[in-house]
Structure formats: C-alpha cells, structure tokens
C-alpha cells in the first residue's frame, strides 16, 4: 500500500536535461528524495494537524464552552464542531499519511484539511482578522511539500469558499452584507500573490533537488568507480598474495628438496671463498674428508694446506680466474686421517656479498675410478698382446692351410710328372738307336731288305707322335706347378696385407 | 479494468474521500447555519420609554444593549459595541443591561458597575430576570436599542453579523447613520446570541 503508483506519487514538473544513460538512476534518486521530502512534511503536518485540532478544542473550551438560554446551558455547537469537524479534518490525512505516505492524494487531503482548519479556527475565534493569517501560514507550510499542485488545491478551496460565501452570505467572509465581486478578486489576489511566490519557490526547490540528485549520482558513480577499482585492486592483491604464498610454499618445498638433495647427494657440494673460508659443505663432502656431519664450517680453511696442497689450490683458482666455469678439475685431497683421495671438481666462479671472489661447485671421489682405470689399462695391454699372438697364430694357420692346399696340388702334379717320365716312350728310341748301331754296316740292306729294317721308318714316325704328346703334357704340368707357386706367393702377400690392416703386423712377418 | 492499484482499494479510497469531503462540507454547513441563525427579537413595549428615560441624559442619544453574561456571543457584541462607541466619538451614551436570574447560583457572575468599551465607561445595570430587557423587546443577548436625543427609538437589533462573529454589520451602520444625524438605512437587524431566558419570554420567542 505504501508503494504508490509513480504517476500519482511523482510530482515531477521540472526535470532538467538529463543524460539519457543516467536518467533512470537520477530519476530514481529524485523520486527517493521527493518521497523523503513528502515523508518529512507528512510528519510535520501529522503533528500540526493534531495540534490544530487540540488548539481548536482548547479555543472552543475557553471561548465558547456552552451556549445559554437564561440559566440553562448546553454544550456549545462550536465545541462540538471543534471536536467533530476537527476530527473529521484530521482523520483522512492521518490515515493516508499512514497508508499512502507518498501518494499525491495524501498531500491534497492535507491541503484541504489545513485550509479547513483555517476556516474552523476563524469560526471559533469569532472571525478575528488575526486568525485569517492562519490561511497564509498554512499555504507556507503546504509549500514545504515542494509540490505546486498542493498549493493550487488549497488555493482553489479558499477561492471557491470565498466565492460561495460572497454569493450567499458575504458578511461571513467580507463583513459587509453586500460584497461586490471585486472583493472576492481582491481576497483571491492576495492568496494568489502568496501562492505564486510559493509555487515559484517550489519550482526552484525542485530544480535544486534535481541538481542535488544529479550531483549525488555523479558522486555515486565516482564512489562506485572507486569501489570497483578498490575491489579489483583488492582481488589483484589477493591473487598476488595467494601467488606469493604459493611461491613461498614452493620455495620452502624447493629449499627442503634442495637441502634433502644436497644432503643425500653422493657427491660433494661446496661453496668456498678465495681466501679459503668454507661457506657450504654437504654431509657427503664432510664424510669424504673424514669430518663429522655437524662440523663447524667456520673452523675449516682450505688455505691452510691440510686438505689441498697450496699449489693445487692456486692452480684451481687460476683456472677459475681464466674462465667462469671449471669442469673436470682433478686433484688430490688429504683426509683427516691422512689418506690421499683423488677428486674431480666442477665449479663456478661467483661473488660474495662483500665483493670478494667465491666459488661453488661439486666434487666427486674418483680414487676408485682411477684405480679401476689403471687396472683396465693393464688388462687392455694384456689383451692386446694376447690378441696379437692369437692373430699371428691365426695368420700362420691360414697361410699354412692355404699353402698346404696348394702344395697338395703341387705334389699331385709332381707325381703326375714323375709317372709320365717313368712311362715315357723315350726307351723305344733307345731300342731303335741300338738296332741302328748294330746294323750300321749293312744299314742300307737292312732298311731295304730286312723286314725289321723296313718297319723302322714307320716306327720312328709313331714314336715322334707319342713323344710330342708326352712333351705337351709335361709342359702343361710344369705350367700348373708354376701357377701353384704363384698362388703360394699370393697367399703370403695377402696375409701380410691383412695383418698390417688389423695392426697385427709383426716384425716376424718381415 | 486495469487499475494502478487494486480496484477495491481504489474504490474504497474514492469512497472515503467523497465521504470525507461530504462530512467537511456538512460540518461547515451546519456550523454556518448555526452561526447565521438569529435569535428572537420583539418590539419594545410602550413602557420602554419610561425605562429608557430613566437612564438617558437629557438631549443625548442612548444606546442600550442587553447581554447575557455567560453567552459566548456577548464578547463579540460588546466588542462591536465598543468599536461603535469609539467610532461615534462620544455622540451617544450607552448602558448595558446584564441579565441576572432571579435565583442565581453562587457562581453566577455579578458583574462590575461599569465596563470600559471603546474608551467609554459604560454603566452596567443588573437586569433581574431580564425584565427590563423584555420591556425593550430584547430576548436575545446582544440586542441593542438606540434612542435618539428626542427619546424616540430609532433602531432595534444586533450589532454582529453572526453568532459570535465580529465584523461590520448593518446594525452598526444604521446606528452610526442615526448618530451622524442621518436616516438609518434599516431600523432593525437580526440579533445573534443566546436567549436571555424564559423569564423574559425567550422561550416564547423561540
């Protein structure tokens, strides 16, 4: 019920130019401001109407409590009018103030009631001219609504009242029995004079209200912007704080991991200054040097020559001066028990906070590795020797095998030649030569007459054919032998070449 | 029908507003009617001249007003009488007849011997039972009777325009005109006030 329709509650009659984007917000602020003004003025009139009612009752009680007829009296109609009519006047405005505080009807009812109280009080005070000032005061009070229409309503009620009274009973309002119309105009003129000023004041006031709302909106926008920026910045800071917290946790975990890693590394980790102070040494390094894990590092100094020889240390720092990183620097350290250990260091040059040179790096014990390498070299040497001998044996075996094969062929060929020589036809030539020697004196007759002599030329022709074939076979066998010997030479050359390629050449070969 | 507020509420509101306006109009109408209702008035008896002569100085007009001491309207009548005397600049004398019941209670106002009205000391004559007033035909408080210098009654009636309502009235104009030596536009005017009681015939007049 309190939420009145905007068309009736809003008495916006002068809305200055508004930014279209901000118009709803500014109009909302104006409506709230307007309703605040209405509520404040309602509260004023709530007390004012009740006070006027009480005042009317008091006036009636004091001025005309009873009416008389001789010695008989009764309640004066003015007292009844003050009670009843006054109550009637305040009833609706007070009810509307309660149920519809922002409704225009409430304000108009207040205007009617206020003007009605003017009439009632004028009646109750015997038409005193001073009481007529109540009308002007009432209009001024009604102007507090800053709603010109309320003033118009009050003015209309007053003017209509004067018109009707002026027409029907002018004495009651003008004090004369015959009142010309100009008296009504005159009275109305004074009212309109005041109302005109009050209406103008209402317009000015409403314009100022718009201005205030526009400024309030601008301030609110600024405030909202600031709040938004603060909110965004707060969120960003929260994110940053959260990120930093996560980073801190990560750093803590990383540091823990680093410490655990450094503590459990199977190599030594160190940080040292050029003057020999030890800033960091992990447990492995300490144990490597034969020191306890809780060794006070401030009592260690690498420059005293107990752990590392001064010349070795100078060589190490010379390398670091030459290059920032040193890799694979090998040296010998002396443990607390006096044992010598071979170490290999990787280090990086750095600067201390005080500007002095420092280095940090890792160190690994390579003593066992060095021993192993030495043993490996010995084994390698033995292996090379054995390999060489095995190679030589293998070469000899190959040569002998191949030469053997060729010699077998040679032997076969030689046996074949020997067989040919044993079965040669050359013996038949000796028989013919012997027969010729025997028949030399009669050689002619023998060749012509003797049957054997007559066969001798044929025998010689056959023998010559056989010997020629035999000679050809022998030539072939000799060529085979020559080829076999060439093969043997090739085998030897080939083996010598192979031995040279494999590094197995031996002076023996030469 | 679509209403900005529930129709029943709107109708109730309009009804209440109409009833309220009607009540106010009715109240003011009744009040106005009461204010404009004049009291009874009678013609003066022949014996009134003797009564008036007893209080009138020779050769001076006399204005006599009967009042009820407890009537609220008496204040307005006396105020108008004072204004009239002031405006007449001593052109006439005045006498108040103050109603005194025969069996007055102890708290009944005794009244002073004189009252200062418009700068003039006006004698106050107690009027037992309102008999003198009845002789003058005055049965309503505020009833005035003007006797000119020759002893003739020139005006009878009230000096106010309504009950307990001040303001310039026809009665005043008539009296001032007589005192100025002219003719009164009216010789009588309605009297607005309480009745002086049945003893003086008020009940009968009513």
XYZ file of C-alpha atoms in Angstrom:
716
model
C 0.000 0.000 0.000
C 2.952 2.235 0.678
C 4.162 1.845 -2.866
C 2.050 4.333 -4.698
C 1.766 4.437 -8.466
C 4.509 6.557 -9.982
C 2.011 8.556 -11.996
C 0.423 9.835 -8.837
C 3.355 9.963 -6.490
C 5.764 11.658 -8.792
C 5.123 15.333 -8.988
C 7.955 15.831 -11.435
C 7.126 19.054 -13.087
C 10.517 20.384 -13.828
C 13.015 17.782 -14.936
C 16.173 19.462 -16.199
C 18.122 17.959 -19.069
C 19.388 14.561 -18.063
C 21.993 12.320 -19.596
C 19.997 9.571 -21.298
C 22.226 6.897 -19.812
C 21.946 8.255 -16.292
C 18.328 9.368 -16.455
C 16.861 6.265 -14.776
C 19.362 6.443 -11.923
C 18.929 10.193 -11.416
C 15.166 9.879 -11.664
C 15.316 7.120 -9.061
C 17.361 9.342 -6.756
C 14.958 12.213 -7.337
C 11.974 10.018 -6.557
C 13.619 8.853 -3.338
C 14.495 12.430 -2.421
C 10.974 13.544 -3.258
C 9.497 10.805 -1.117
C 11.831 11.779 1.707
C 10.570 15.371 1.479
C 6.989 14.113 1.437
C 7.623 11.924 4.466
C 9.267 14.769 6.391
C 6.458 17.168 5.544
C 3.907 14.497 6.388
C 5.464 14.163 9.812
C 5.279 17.937 10.234
C 1.641 18.012 9.220
C 0.857 14.987 11.336
C 1.810 16.990 14.414
C 0.450 20.237 13.016
C -2.997 18.827 12.250
C -3.287 17.203 15.643
C -2.021 20.375 17.313
C -4.577 22.440 15.419
C -7.306 20.042 16.434
C -6.262 20.295 20.070
C -5.956 24.048 19.684
C -9.470 24.266 18.233
C -10.785 22.232 21.149
C -8.999 24.490 23.632
C -10.299 27.617 21.921
C -13.828 26.277 21.970
C -13.483 25.190 25.577
C -12.187 28.592 26.640
C -14.112 30.818 24.257
C -17.461 29.155 23.870
C -17.776 26.063 26.001
C -21.520 26.281 26.472
C -24.483 28.050 24.968
C -27.077 29.567 27.256
C -30.815 30.095 27.460
C -31.305 32.081 30.618
C -29.847 29.999 33.361
C -29.961 26.826 31.326
C -26.921 25.842 29.335
C -25.848 23.164 26.938
C -22.668 22.279 25.062
C -21.857 24.970 22.596
C -22.040 23.935 18.933
C -18.554 25.378 18.499
C -17.176 22.827 20.940
C -18.961 20.060 19.117
C -17.747 21.455 15.828
C -14.181 21.658 17.136
C -14.382 18.043 18.222
C -16.317 16.578 15.327
C -15.293 18.764 12.445
C -11.709 18.965 13.658
C -11.649 15.192 13.993
C -13.150 14.857 10.554
C -10.487 17.163 9.116
C -7.555 15.222 10.576
C -9.000 11.753 10.018
C -8.372 11.174 6.325
C -4.993 12.943 6.074
C -3.634 10.995 9.041
C -4.967 7.738 7.623
C -3.494 8.470 4.213
C -0.171 9.504 5.771
C -0.069 6.107 7.400
C -1.183 4.011 4.456
C -0.118 6.058 1.450
C 2.579 8.463 2.627
C 3.880 9.244 -0.854
C 0.586 9.376 -2.671
C -0.466 12.720 -4.142
C -3.909 12.259 -2.654
C -2.374 12.418 0.809
C -0.828 15.787 0.138
C -4.028 17.172 -1.376
C -6.065 15.916 1.563
C -3.600 17.609 3.888
C -4.069 20.830 1.903
C -7.853 20.614 2.206
C -7.630 19.803 5.907
C -5.207 22.633 6.556
C -7.435 25.160 4.813
C -10.402 23.637 6.625
C -8.662 24.254 9.941
C -8.175 27.869 8.903
C -11.932 28.189 8.414
C -12.677 26.331 11.638
C -10.300 28.434 13.701
C -11.678 31.616 12.161
C -15.117 30.447 13.171
C -14.046 29.524 16.676
C -12.226 32.809 17.235
C -15.275 34.897 16.333
C -13.929 35.756 12.894
C -10.936 37.625 14.266
C -8.998 39.192 11.437
C -5.774 37.914 13.046
C -6.946 34.364 12.639
C -7.124 34.888 8.915
C -3.342 34.926 8.894
C -3.623 31.202 9.514
C -4.519 30.876 5.832
C -1.253 32.406 4.712
C 0.696 30.403 7.256
C -0.992 27.242 6.061
C -0.038 27.951 2.466
C 3.558 28.490 3.555
C 3.508 25.183 5.430
C 1.994 23.415 2.422
C 4.794 24.789 0.272
C 7.148 22.540 2.241
C 5.838 19.667 0.119
C 7.517 21.385 -2.851
C 4.515 20.306 -4.891
C 2.856 23.244 -6.591
C -0.332 21.257 -7.191
C -0.939 21.071 -3.445
C -0.849 24.852 -3.306
C -3.272 25.016 -6.196
C -5.657 22.701 -4.380
C -5.513 24.833 -1.234
C -5.952 27.989 -3.290
C -8.930 26.541 -5.121
C -10.595 25.570 -1.853
C -10.076 29.059 -0.456
C -11.236 30.811 -3.612
C -14.299 28.580 -4.008
C -15.151 29.129 -0.330
C -14.890 32.885 -0.754
C -16.874 32.801 -3.971
C -19.707 30.788 -2.466
C -19.767 32.810 0.745
C -19.517 36.013 -1.205
C -22.501 34.975 -3.262
C -24.673 33.604 -0.496
C -23.518 35.282 2.725
C -20.879 37.923 2.170
C -20.961 39.110 5.824
C -19.392 35.854 6.938
C -16.324 36.457 4.855
C -16.205 40.117 3.985
C -18.010 41.580 6.992
C -20.443 43.536 4.830
C -23.837 42.455 3.639
C -23.237 43.414 0.047
C -19.942 42.396 -1.398
C -19.020 43.111 -4.941
C -17.226 40.520 -6.994
C -14.066 42.573 -6.793
C -13.840 41.814 -3.074
C -13.583 38.157 -3.958
C -10.999 39.009 -6.581
C -9.137 41.146 -4.066
C -9.055 38.399 -1.443
C -8.171 35.812 -4.054
C -5.484 38.148 -5.355
C -3.693 38.193 -2.035
C -3.872 34.440 -1.869
C -2.665 34.102 -5.442
C 0.097 36.592 -4.712
C 1.458 34.402 -1.981
C 0.781 31.171 -3.846
C 2.577 32.498 -6.922
C 5.667 33.113 -4.828
C 5.350 29.719 -3.166
C 4.825 27.953 -6.500
C 7.898 29.667 -7.881
C 9.794 28.629 -4.756
C 8.568 25.069 -5.279
C 9.875 25.060 -8.838
C 13.204 26.456 -7.709
C 13.358 23.945 -4.911
C 12.582 21.063 -7.251
C 15.221 22.254 -9.683
C 17.702 22.278 -6.825
C 16.549 18.799 -5.885
C 17.297 17.642 -9.446
C 20.687 19.286 -9.248
C 21.414 17.626 -5.922
C 20.346 14.248 -7.332
C 22.497 14.739 -10.409
C 25.474 15.563 -8.210
C 24.673 12.677 -5.905
C 24.556 10.387 -8.914
C 27.877 11.740 -10.106
C 29.332 11.213 -6.639
C 27.817 7.757 -6.506
C 29.323 6.954 -9.888
C 32.660 8.187 -8.672
C 32.251 6.183 -5.494
C 31.211 3.103 -7.436
C 34.199 3.536 -9.711
C 36.458 3.875 -6.719
C 34.876 0.896 -5.045
C 35.224 -1.108 -8.230
C 38.843 -0.086 -8.570
C 39.474 -0.881 -4.919
C 37.683 -4.189 -5.368
C 39.684 -5.025 -8.470
C 42.891 -3.967 -6.775
C 41.943 -5.992 -3.713
C 41.271 -9.029 -5.891
C 44.574 -8.461 -7.662
C 46.350 -8.118 -4.321
C 44.613 -11.224 -3.037
C 45.740 -13.077 -6.131
C 49.225 -11.671 -5.688
C 49.267 -12.588 -2.014
C 47.949 -16.031 -2.882
C 50.533 -16.393 -5.630
C 53.240 -15.237 -3.254
C 52.025 -17.663 -0.625
C 52.116 -20.448 -3.196
C 55.507 -19.245 -4.301
C 56.708 -19.200 -0.704
C 55.417 -22.715 -0.228
C 57.070 -23.743 -3.450
C 60.263 -22.059 -2.333
C 60.035 -23.760 1.045
C 59.431 -27.102 -0.609
C 62.150 -26.364 -3.121
C 64.521 -25.402 -0.335
C 63.605 -28.557 1.523
C 64.164 -30.552 -1.625
C 67.408 -28.681 -2.173
C 68.552 -29.388 1.359
C 67.482 -33.007 1.101
C 69.118 -33.295 -2.284
C 72.293 -31.624 -1.120
C 72.271 -33.764 1.999
C 71.739 -37.012 0.133
C 73.846 -36.347 -2.924
C 76.548 -38.969 -3.471
C 78.903 -36.181 -4.476
C 80.348 -33.343 -2.513
C 78.833 -29.886 -2.792
C 80.770 -26.917 -1.610
C 80.943 -23.173 -1.567
C 84.159 -21.508 -0.672
C 85.811 -18.133 -0.817
C 89.100 -17.317 -2.411
C 90.701 -16.814 1.000
C 89.798 -20.376 1.903
C 86.710 -19.991 4.035
C 84.153 -22.743 3.584
C 80.606 -21.459 3.294
C 78.885 -24.690 2.404
C 79.863 -28.345 2.548
C 77.340 -31.110 2.298
C 77.488 -34.212 4.525
C 78.982 -36.357 1.752
C 81.904 -33.978 1.337
C 82.448 -33.829 5.069
C 82.408 -37.602 5.347
C 84.734 -37.827 2.334
C 87.247 -35.689 4.191
C 86.685 -37.701 7.368
C 84.901 -34.866 9.135
C 81.730 -35.257 11.246
C 78.371 -34.247 9.725
C 77.966 -31.427 12.297
C 81.375 -29.993 11.563
C 81.599 -26.255 12.261
C 82.407 -24.906 8.826
C 83.865 -21.694 10.194
C 86.759 -23.719 11.573
C 87.659 -25.082 8.180
C 90.055 -23.261 5.921
C 91.189 -24.578 2.596
C 94.140 -22.240 2.518
C 95.982 -23.942 5.390
C 97.276 -26.699 3.108
C 95.944 -29.507 5.237
C 93.328 -30.639 2.775
C 94.649 -29.426 -0.541
C 98.158 -28.583 -1.498
C 98.673 -24.804 -1.911
C 99.998 -25.186 -5.453
C 96.964 -27.249 -6.411
C 94.708 -24.633 -4.905
C 96.486 -21.890 -6.815
C 96.094 -23.903 -9.998
C 92.375 -24.299 -9.287
C 91.817 -20.549 -8.727
C 93.973 -19.754 -11.733
C 91.567 -21.811 -13.820
C 88.596 -20.021 -12.240
C 90.080 -16.638 -12.976
C 90.625 -17.647 -16.573
C 87.109 -18.907 -17.054
C 83.956 -18.681 -15.036
C 83.271 -22.396 -15.148
C 85.820 -25.081 -14.466
C 84.942 -28.624 -15.469
C 86.748 -31.784 -14.593
C 89.474 -30.275 -12.467
C 91.266 -33.249 -10.940
C 93.435 -33.029 -7.899
C 94.369 -34.862 -4.764
C 92.975 -34.118 -1.324
C 94.162 -35.234 2.028
C 91.632 -36.550 4.521
C 91.760 -36.004 8.264
C 93.256 -39.461 8.639
C 95.969 -38.557 6.149
C 94.737 -40.691 3.287
C 95.019 -39.254 -0.171
C 91.980 -39.249 -2.355
C 91.660 -38.416 -5.982
C 88.800 -35.952 -6.658
C 87.291 -34.358 -9.702
C 85.724 -30.908 -9.330
C 83.255 -28.808 -11.310
C 82.998 -25.215 -10.095
C 81.631 -21.840 -10.974
C 83.117 -18.528 -10.033
C 80.964 -16.096 -8.080
C 80.995 -13.026 -5.907
C 80.273 -12.757 -2.226
C 78.071 -10.055 -0.781
C 81.245 -8.316 0.384
C 82.535 -8.311 -3.194
C 85.240 -10.979 -2.695
C 85.613 -13.906 -5.066
C 83.978 -17.178 -4.227
C 83.164 -20.390 -5.949
C 80.571 -23.066 -5.686
C 80.668 -26.445 -7.180
C 80.648 -30.190 -6.867
C 83.334 -32.642 -6.022
C 83.409 -36.385 -6.612
C 85.757 -39.000 -5.314
C 87.465 -40.617 -8.317
C 90.073 -42.605 -6.391
C 88.346 -45.907 -7.065
C 87.732 -44.920 -10.625
C 91.400 -44.093 -11.133
C 92.419 -47.457 -9.715
C 89.886 -49.147 -11.932
C 91.160 -47.262 -14.939
C 94.687 -48.335 -14.189
C 93.657 -51.956 -13.869
C 91.711 -51.608 -17.046
C 94.781 -50.327 -18.849
C 96.794 -53.362 -17.688
C 94.093 -55.732 -18.744
C 93.903 -53.945 -22.039
C 97.596 -54.284 -22.584
C 97.415 -57.985 -21.814
C 94.502 -58.348 -24.064
C 96.289 -56.590 -26.879
C 99.278 -58.887 -26.506
C 97.119 -61.946 -26.436
C 95.184 -60.685 -29.373
C 98.350 -60.051 -31.282
C 99.572 -63.580 -30.572
C 96.254 -65.053 -31.471
C 96.227 -63.070 -34.645
C 99.643 -64.208 -35.567
C 98.643 -67.801 -34.935
C 95.564 -67.321 -36.943
C 97.582 -65.807 -39.785
C 100.069 -68.625 -39.682
C 97.284 -71.164 -39.634
C 95.620 -69.549 -42.585
C 98.856 -69.312 -44.510
C 99.777 -72.880 -43.758
C 96.299 -74.073 -44.620
C 96.273 -72.309 -47.947
C 99.863 -73.166 -48.722
C 99.131 -76.751 -47.761
C 96.290 -76.879 -50.195
C 98.476 -75.536 -52.957
C 101.315 -77.879 -52.013
C 98.879 -80.770 -52.298
C 98.153 -79.710 -55.848
C 101.898 -79.350 -56.436
C 102.525 -82.788 -55.082
C 99.830 -84.263 -57.335
C 101.296 -82.524 -60.334
C 104.839 -83.673 -59.445
C 103.601 -87.268 -59.069
C 101.878 -86.934 -62.370
C 105.125 -85.682 -63.997
C 107.082 -88.498 -62.377
C 104.589 -91.038 -63.687
C 104.852 -89.584 -67.141
C 108.623 -89.647 -67.009
C 108.579 -93.271 -65.835
C 106.266 -94.310 -68.645
C 107.994 -92.127 -71.233
C 108.345 -93.557 -74.930
C 111.906 -92.389 -74.880
C 113.059 -96.068 -74.178
C 111.717 -97.112 -77.551
C 114.012 -94.550 -79.090
C 116.994 -96.283 -77.349
C 115.973 -99.632 -78.874
C 115.855 -98.113 -82.336
C 119.189 -96.367 -81.812
C 120.718 -99.675 -80.640
C 119.348 -101.595 -83.661
C 120.742 -98.945 -85.985
C 124.155 -99.222 -84.314
C 124.081 -102.921 -84.805
C 123.113 -102.779 -88.411
C 125.226 -99.830 -89.385
C 127.468 -101.875 -91.855
C 124.553 -103.087 -93.761
C 122.391 -100.405 -92.945
C 121.102 -99.934 -96.451
C 120.232 -103.540 -96.922
C 118.803 -103.680 -93.616
C 116.499 -100.841 -94.291
C 115.532 -102.263 -97.630
C 115.644 -105.899 -97.202
C 115.327 -106.819 -93.721
C 111.684 -106.937 -92.644
C 112.599 -105.260 -89.410
C 114.573 -102.664 -91.199
C 111.724 -101.978 -93.493
C 109.418 -101.232 -90.478
C 111.902 -98.847 -88.941
C 110.650 -95.537 -90.567
C 107.065 -96.253 -89.548
C 108.205 -96.935 -86.047
C 110.068 -93.644 -85.925
C 107.002 -91.715 -87.130
C 104.816 -93.257 -84.480
C 107.443 -92.617 -81.835
C 107.732 -88.969 -82.824
C 103.933 -88.547 -82.398
C 103.967 -90.146 -78.985
C 106.901 -88.120 -77.747
C 105.279 -84.929 -78.962
C 102.128 -85.710 -76.997
C 104.163 -86.588 -73.953
C 106.111 -83.356 -74.179
C 102.876 -81.370 -74.372
C 101.528 -82.996 -71.227
C 104.728 -82.296 -69.348
C 104.591 -78.668 -70.440
C 101.076 -78.382 -69.065
C 102.103 -79.942 -65.760
C 105.035 -77.563 -65.454
C 102.734 -74.617 -66.073
C 100.387 -75.886 -63.348
C 103.317 -76.098 -60.968
C 104.300 -72.544 -61.809
C 100.705 -71.439 -61.170
C 100.667 -73.194 -57.790
C 103.803 -71.465 -56.713
C 102.299 -68.139 -57.765
C 99.274 -68.968 -55.591
C 101.528 -69.605 -52.602
C 103.184 -66.234 -53.124
C 99.781 -64.543 -53.385
C 98.628 -66.164 -50.104
C 101.656 -64.903 -48.298
C 101.219 -61.386 -49.683
C 97.521 -61.380 -48.805
C 98.127 -62.470 -45.200
C 100.801 -59.862 -44.816
C 98.370 -57.194 -46.013
C 95.596 -58.372 -43.639
C 97.956 -58.388 -40.688
C 99.015 -54.842 -41.458
C 95.383 -53.595 -41.656
C 94.496 -55.109 -38.283
C 97.544 -53.658 -36.622
C 98.848 -57.012 -36.087
C 101.863 -56.587 -38.292
C 104.762 -58.131 -36.700
C 108.346 -57.910 -37.370
C 108.319 -61.592 -37.619
C 106.492 -61.196 -40.868
C 109.407 -59.332 -42.288
C -10.470 -2.549 -15.981
C -6.802 -2.170 -15.188
C -6.068 -0.003 -12.164
C -2.766 1.339 -10.874
C -3.790 -0.110 -7.527
C -6.252 -2.832 -6.600
C -9.732 -1.773 -7.748
C -11.279 -2.412 -4.348
C -8.653 -0.249 -2.727
C -9.191 2.480 -5.275
C -12.930 2.348 -4.835
C -12.543 2.407 -1.065
C -10.208 5.342 -1.376
C -12.572 7.292 -3.610
C -15.470 6.461 -1.306
C -13.538 7.573 1.754
C -12.508 10.766 0.010
C -16.066 11.547 -1.033
C -17.363 10.780 2.442
C -14.667 12.944 3.970
C -15.401 15.896 1.721
C -19.124 15.477 2.302
C -18.548 15.352 6.048
C -16.467 18.504 5.973
C -18.994 20.338 3.830
C -21.827 19.161 6.022
C -19.975 20.162 9.181
C -19.168 23.607 7.910
C -22.717 23.994 6.587
C -24.167 23.154 10.000
C -21.693 25.455 11.671
C -22.503 28.196 9.235
C -26.177 27.602 9.657
C -25.847 27.821 13.401
C -23.777 30.975 13.146
C -26.272 32.611 10.863
C -29.324 31.648 12.856
C -30.534 34.797 14.582
C -32.187 34.817 17.982
C -35.702 36.072 18.663
C -36.479 39.779 18.899
C -39.617 41.735 19.827
C -40.915 45.242 19.585
C -40.381 47.446 22.607
C -43.289 47.887 24.989
C -44.797 51.331 25.481
C -43.339 51.257 28.955
C -39.895 51.033 27.429
C -39.749 54.819 27.030
C -40.025 55.291 30.750
C -37.256 52.795 31.354
C -35.074 54.383 28.727
C -35.754 57.874 30.011
C -34.569 56.837 33.442
C -31.096 56.109 32.036
C -30.827 58.722 29.288
C -29.282 62.093 29.844
C -31.365 64.854 28.514
C -30.604 65.753 24.940
C -28.253 62.819 24.367
C -28.861 59.698 22.438
C -28.713 56.488 24.407
C -27.720 53.046 23.209
C -28.902 50.209 25.432
C -27.695 46.651 24.968
C -28.998 43.616 26.777
C -26.377 40.945 27.334
C -26.174 37.511 28.826
C -23.003 37.442 30.919
C -22.259 33.828 30.078
C -23.152 33.816 26.443
C -20.001 33.422 24.266
C -21.572 35.706 21.683
C -21.643 38.535 24.245
C -17.938 39.080 23.740
C -18.445 39.779 20.052
C -21.451 42.020 20.755
C -19.536 44.013 23.372
C -16.524 44.264 21.080
C -18.705 45.610 18.292
C -20.390 47.967 20.752
C -17.013 49.254 21.882
C -15.925 49.783 18.296
C -19.181 51.564 17.557
C -18.787 53.864 20.566
C -15.233 54.584 19.522
C -16.294 55.393 16.011
C -19.200 57.567 17.257
C -16.674 59.705 19.182
C -18.992 60.190 22.193
C -22.041 61.023 20.164
C -24.170 58.909 22.461
C -24.249 57.302 25.845
C -24.517 53.581 26.382
C -25.957 51.294 29.020
C -25.599 47.566 29.439
C -28.433 45.511 30.808
C -26.777 42.443 32.270
C -29.076 39.504 32.689
C -29.330 38.306 36.289
C -31.510 35.319 37.012
C -33.859 35.590 39.931
C -32.402 32.534 41.524
C -28.828 32.881 40.515
C -26.329 30.333 41.700
C -23.339 31.408 43.673
C -21.021 31.134 40.661
C -23.144 33.453 38.519
C -21.011 36.471 37.558
C -22.085 39.529 39.499
C -20.548 41.930 37.042
C -18.938 45.277 37.551
C -20.756 48.549 37.813
C -19.194 49.813 34.617
C -17.312 48.398 31.635
C -14.748 50.128 29.527
C -15.885 49.834 25.950
C -14.305 51.845 23.139
C -12.816 54.236 25.625
C -16.144 54.904 27.245
C -17.224 53.895 30.728
C -20.470 52.105 30.148
C -22.734 51.593 33.175
C -23.805 48.032 33.794
C -27.317 47.628 35.128
C -28.227 44.218 36.524
C -31.386 43.055 34.872
C -33.186 40.746 37.294
C -34.955 38.052 35.434
C -34.416 40.030 32.234
C -37.479 42.038 32.867
C -36.061 45.375 31.701
C -34.763 43.732 28.579
C -38.143 42.171 27.978
C -39.676 45.621 28.237
C -37.309 46.759 25.485
C -38.225 43.693 23.436
C -34.726 42.236 23.910
C -34.865 38.491 24.473
C -31.535 37.672 22.851
C -28.148 38.617 24.167
C -26.641 41.416 22.079
C -29.961 43.063 21.394
C -29.381 46.826 21.209
C -31.886 49.670 21.259
C -30.964 53.171 20.119
C -32.926 56.112 21.460
C -32.183 59.430 19.869
C -31.813 62.756 21.631
C -35.534 63.292 21.467
C -36.276 59.947 23.147
C -37.518 58.159 20.065
C -36.418 54.569 19.415
C -34.517 54.663 16.127
C -33.041 51.200 15.956
C -33.536 47.768 17.470
C -31.391 44.716 16.732
C -27.938 43.137 16.905
C -24.544 44.612 16.157
C -22.895 41.405 14.905
C -23.200 39.668 11.573
C -23.415 36.172 13.000
C -23.240 34.267 16.207
C -20.030 35.103 17.952
C -18.678 36.605 14.789
C -17.193 40.033 14.619
C -17.400 42.266 11.633
C -19.057 45.273 10.249
C -22.811 44.779 10.409
C -25.945 46.594 9.141
C -26.904 47.410 12.724
C -23.701 49.367 13.269
C -24.163 51.230 10.005
C -27.724 52.155 10.990
C -26.734 53.407 14.460
C -23.800 55.405 13.111
C -26.054 56.930 10.497
C -28.587 57.994 13.172
C -25.874 59.367 15.403
C -24.490 61.255 12.441
C -27.870 62.901 12.127
C -28.963 60.987 9.108
C -31.504 58.369 8.419
C -30.882 54.792 9.337
C -30.931 52.518 6.302
C -32.576 49.889 8.467
C -34.425 50.230 11.748
C -33.816 46.678 12.880
C -31.250 43.892 12.426
C -31.050 40.237 13.389
C -29.663 39.509 16.815
C -27.120 36.712 17.170
C -26.700 35.447 20.684
C -28.072 33.307 23.451
C -31.602 33.830 24.656
C -31.933 35.684 27.899
C -34.153 33.070 29.389
C -37.748 32.024 29.703
C -38.252 34.613 32.390
C -38.045 37.300 29.748
C -40.090 35.489 27.236
C -37.184 33.884 25.415
C -38.810 30.529 25.347
C -41.916 32.046 23.852
C -39.876 33.852 21.271
C -38.107 30.707 20.373
